[in-house]
Short mmCIF file of C-alpha atoms in Angstrom, two decimals:
data_model
loop_
_atom_site.label_atom_id
_atom_site.label_comp_id
_atom_site.label_asym_id
_atom_site.label_seq_id
_atom_site.Cartn_x
_atom_site.Cartn_y
_atom_site.Cartn_z
CA UNK A 391 0.36 45.23 4.52
CA UNK A 392 -2.04 42.36 3.93
CA UNK A 393 -2.46 41.50 0.52
CA UNK A 394 -5.83 40.85 -0.98
CA UNK A 395 -6.67 37.98 -3.09
CA UNK A 396 -8.02 38.87 -6.62
CA UNK A 397 -11.64 38.73 -7.08
CA UNK A 398 -12.88 35.44 -8.93
CA UNK A 399 -13.31 36.33 -12.83
CA UNK A 400 -16.00 34.38 -14.70
CA UNK A 401 -15.98 34.71 -18.36
CA UNK A 402 -18.57 33.09 -20.84
CA UNK A 403 -17.71 31.61 -24.30
CA UNK A 404 -20.66 31.93 -26.64
CA UNK A 405 -21.94 28.54 -27.83
CA UNK A 406 -21.17 29.93 -31.23
CA UNK A 407 -17.39 28.84 -30.78
CA UNK A 408 -18.53 25.34 -29.99
CA UNK A 409 -21.26 24.89 -32.63
CA UNK A 410 -18.83 23.05 -34.97
CA UNK A 411 -17.99 20.28 -32.18
CA UNK A 412 -21.68 19.57 -31.65
CA UNK A 413 -24.53 18.69 -34.15
CA UNK A 414 -27.66 20.55 -33.43
CA UNK A 415 -29.87 18.07 -35.45
CA UNK A 416 -28.58 15.15 -33.38
CA UNK A 417 -30.52 14.52 -30.22
CA UNK A 418 -27.64 12.04 -28.76
CA UNK A 419 -25.21 14.82 -28.18
CA UNK A 420 -25.40 17.35 -25.60
CA UNK A 421 -25.29 20.97 -26.48
CA UNK A 422 -23.15 23.49 -24.65
CA UNK A 423 -24.84 26.74 -23.78
CA UNK A 424 -21.88 28.50 -22.10
CA UNK A 425 -18.63 27.54 -20.63
CA UNK A 426 -17.36 29.32 -17.58
CA UNK A 427 -13.77 29.70 -16.44
CA UNK A 428 -13.32 30.80 -12.82
CA UNK A 429 -9.85 31.95 -11.45
CA UNK A 430 -8.81 32.64 -8.07
CA UNK A 431 -10.80 30.39 -6.07
CA UNK A 432 -8.80 27.97 -3.54
CA UNK A 433 -9.02 24.27 -4.52
CA UNK A 434 -10.58 22.17 -1.77
CA UNK A 435 -7.99 20.12 0.25
CA UNK A 436 -8.74 16.40 0.50
CA UNK A 437 -7.53 14.85 3.65
CA UNK A 438 -6.68 11.09 3.42
CA UNK A 439 -8.42 9.18 6.09
CA UNK A 440 -6.04 6.55 7.68
CA UNK A 441 -7.15 2.94 7.11
CA UNK A 442 -7.47 1.39 10.32
CA UNK A 443 -8.12 -2.03 9.12
CA UNK A 444 -4.88 -2.21 7.31
CA UNK A 445 -2.04 -3.54 9.05
CA UNK A 446 1.55 -2.11 9.00
CA UNK A 447 3.59 -4.01 6.37
CA UNK A 448 6.65 -5.62 7.71
CA UNK A 449 9.56 -6.95 5.43
CA UNK A 450 10.27 -10.62 5.50
CA UNK A 451 13.58 -11.45 6.72
CA UNK A 452 14.56 -14.81 7.26
CA UNK A 453 16.39 -16.14 10.66
CA UNK A 454 19.95 -15.54 10.61
CA UNK A 455 22.06 -18.42 9.14
CA UNK A 456 18.84 -19.80 7.07
CA UNK A 457 19.88 -20.84 3.43
CA UNK A 458 17.17 -21.67 1.11
CA UNK A 459 17.55 -25.13 -0.39
CA UNK A 460 18.18 -25.68 -4.15
CA UNK A 461 14.88 -26.15 -5.92
CA UNK A 462 16.36 -28.41 -8.32
CA UNK A 463 18.17 -30.91 -5.98
CA UNK A 464 16.25 -30.51 -2.70
CA UNK A 465 17.38 -32.41 0.35
CA UNK A 466 15.23 -34.92 1.95
CA UNK A 467 13.40 -34.15 5.00
CA UNK A 468 12.36 -36.83 7.63
CA UNK A 469 8.75 -36.71 8.93
CA UNK A 470 10.21 -36.67 12.41
CA UNK A 471 12.46 -33.82 11.69
CA UNK A 472 9.38 -31.94 10.43
CA UNK A 473 7.39 -32.59 13.29
CA UNK A 474 9.98 -31.42 15.65
CA UNK A 475 9.60 -27.83 13.96
CA UNK A 476 6.28 -27.13 15.33
CA UNK A 477 6.67 -24.18 17.59
CA UNK A 478 6.05 -20.19 16.87
CA UNK A 479 9.99 -19.67 17.16
CA UNK A 480 10.90 -22.33 14.83
CA UNK A 481 8.03 -23.45 12.30
CA UNK A 482 8.14 -25.61 9.26
CA UNK A 483 5.15 -26.49 7.20
CA UNK A 484 4.77 -29.14 4.48
CA UNK A 485 2.53 -28.23 1.26
CA UNK A 486 2.72 -30.86 -1.71
CA UNK A 487 5.44 -32.82 -0.04
CA UNK A 488 7.58 -29.82 0.03
CA UNK A 489 8.77 -28.28 3.45
CA UNK A 490 9.05 -24.34 3.78
CA UNK A 491 10.61 -22.46 6.94
CA UNK A 492 7.70 -20.11 7.88
CA UNK A 493 9.13 -18.63 11.18
CA UNK A 494 9.91 -15.34 9.99
CA UNK A 495 7.11 -15.30 7.52
CA UNK A 496 4.47 -15.47 9.87
CA UNK A 497 4.83 -11.92 10.63
CA UNK A 498 3.97 -10.74 7.15
CA UNK A 499 1.07 -13.41 6.70
CA UNK A 500 -1.96 -11.61 5.70
CA UNK A 501 -4.26 -14.06 7.63
CA UNK A 502 -2.30 -13.56 10.80
CA UNK A 503 0.20 -15.67 12.81
CA UNK A 504 -2.42 -18.00 14.31
CA UNK A 505 -3.27 -19.65 11.17
CA UNK A 506 0.26 -20.38 10.26
CA UNK A 507 1.12 -21.63 13.85
CA UNK A 508 -1.74 -24.06 13.87
CA UNK A 509 -0.08 -25.91 10.77
CA UNK A 510 3.31 -25.78 12.27
CA UNK A 511 5.14 -29.36 11.87
CA UNK A 512 2.25 -30.57 9.86
CA UNK A 513 0.99 -31.02 6.37
CA UNK A 514 -1.58 -28.54 4.92
CA UNK A 515 -2.04 -29.48 1.31
CA UNK A 516 -5.75 -28.65 0.63
CA UNK A 517 -5.81 -25.60 3.06
CA UNK A 518 -3.29 -23.81 1.53
CA UNK A 519 -4.65 -24.62 -2.28
CA UNK A 520 -8.11 -23.59 -1.02
CA UNK A 521 -7.00 -19.96 0.04
CA UNK A 522 -3.69 -19.23 -2.03
CA UNK A 523 -3.11 -21.62 -4.87
CA UNK A 524 0.00 -22.37 -7.02
CA UNK A 525 0.98 -18.63 -7.80
CA UNK A 526 1.45 -17.68 -4.05
CA UNK A 527 3.59 -20.86 -3.71
CA UNK A 528 5.91 -20.18 -6.59
CA UNK A 529 6.31 -16.43 -5.31
CA UNK A 530 7.60 -17.60 -1.77
CA UNK A 531 9.09 -20.92 -2.71
CA UNK A 532 12.64 -19.81 -3.41
CA UNK A 533 12.75 -17.90 0.01
CA UNK A 534 11.29 -20.32 2.40
CA UNK A 535 11.97 -23.89 0.77
CA UNK A 536 13.99 -26.30 2.91
CA UNK A 537 13.52 -29.59 1.41
CA UNK A 538 11.24 -32.38 0.19
CA UNK A 539 9.75 -34.85 2.70
CA UNK A 540 10.26 -38.26 2.45
CA UNK A 541 7.10 -39.76 3.55
CA UNK A 542 4.44 -36.79 4.17
CA UNK A 543 2.62 -36.98 7.40
CA UNK A 544 -1.14 -37.23 7.39
CA UNK A 545 -3.28 -34.06 7.17
CA UNK A 546 -5.09 -33.95 10.51
CA UNK A 547 -8.06 -32.24 9.02
CA UNK A 548 -9.94 -34.35 6.21
CA UNK A 549 -10.74 -32.07 2.99
CA UNK A 550 -14.59 -31.36 3.08
CA UNK A 551 -16.66 -32.78 0.33
CA UNK A 552 -17.56 -30.54 -2.54
CA UNK A 553 -21.21 -30.29 -3.86
CA UNK A 554 -21.78 -30.63 -7.49
CA UNK A 555 -24.79 -30.29 -9.32
CA UNK A 556 -26.29 -33.11 -11.59
CA UNK A 557 -25.55 -31.07 -14.71
CA UNK A 558 -21.78 -31.29 -14.19
CA UNK A 559 -22.04 -35.18 -14.18
#
């Protein structure tokens, strides 16, 4: 036998019960005329829309056999060795004379693989500073650090000039 739902019940609470909470002389506070409590009505179900713009997050896992270098005594990396690691399956980048293996990191880079691949085997100091900064570097440095480059290669892209107002001089 189907069971019927109870009918919604509305109860009123006279405003006299709430008069101590509100000052009727003051215009800045609201006056409650009555409060209704409704029982038995179904709550609306809110469906969460999928975010189509958000990419699936994957975890960073380094290549098999990769061991990060000691940050306190980094090994020296020759410029020629850095330039050899310029391929998508073996990519190193140089930021502030520090060399990082970003091969596995490209999969989780928020800006996509292409931007990291374009700097593989090269220096990208000001580009990294412009979009990320030191906090991001310290987060990933321990996991990706390879060593310190002896004589860093030149950045192929000159840093664009910045406009300043005359009040800043």
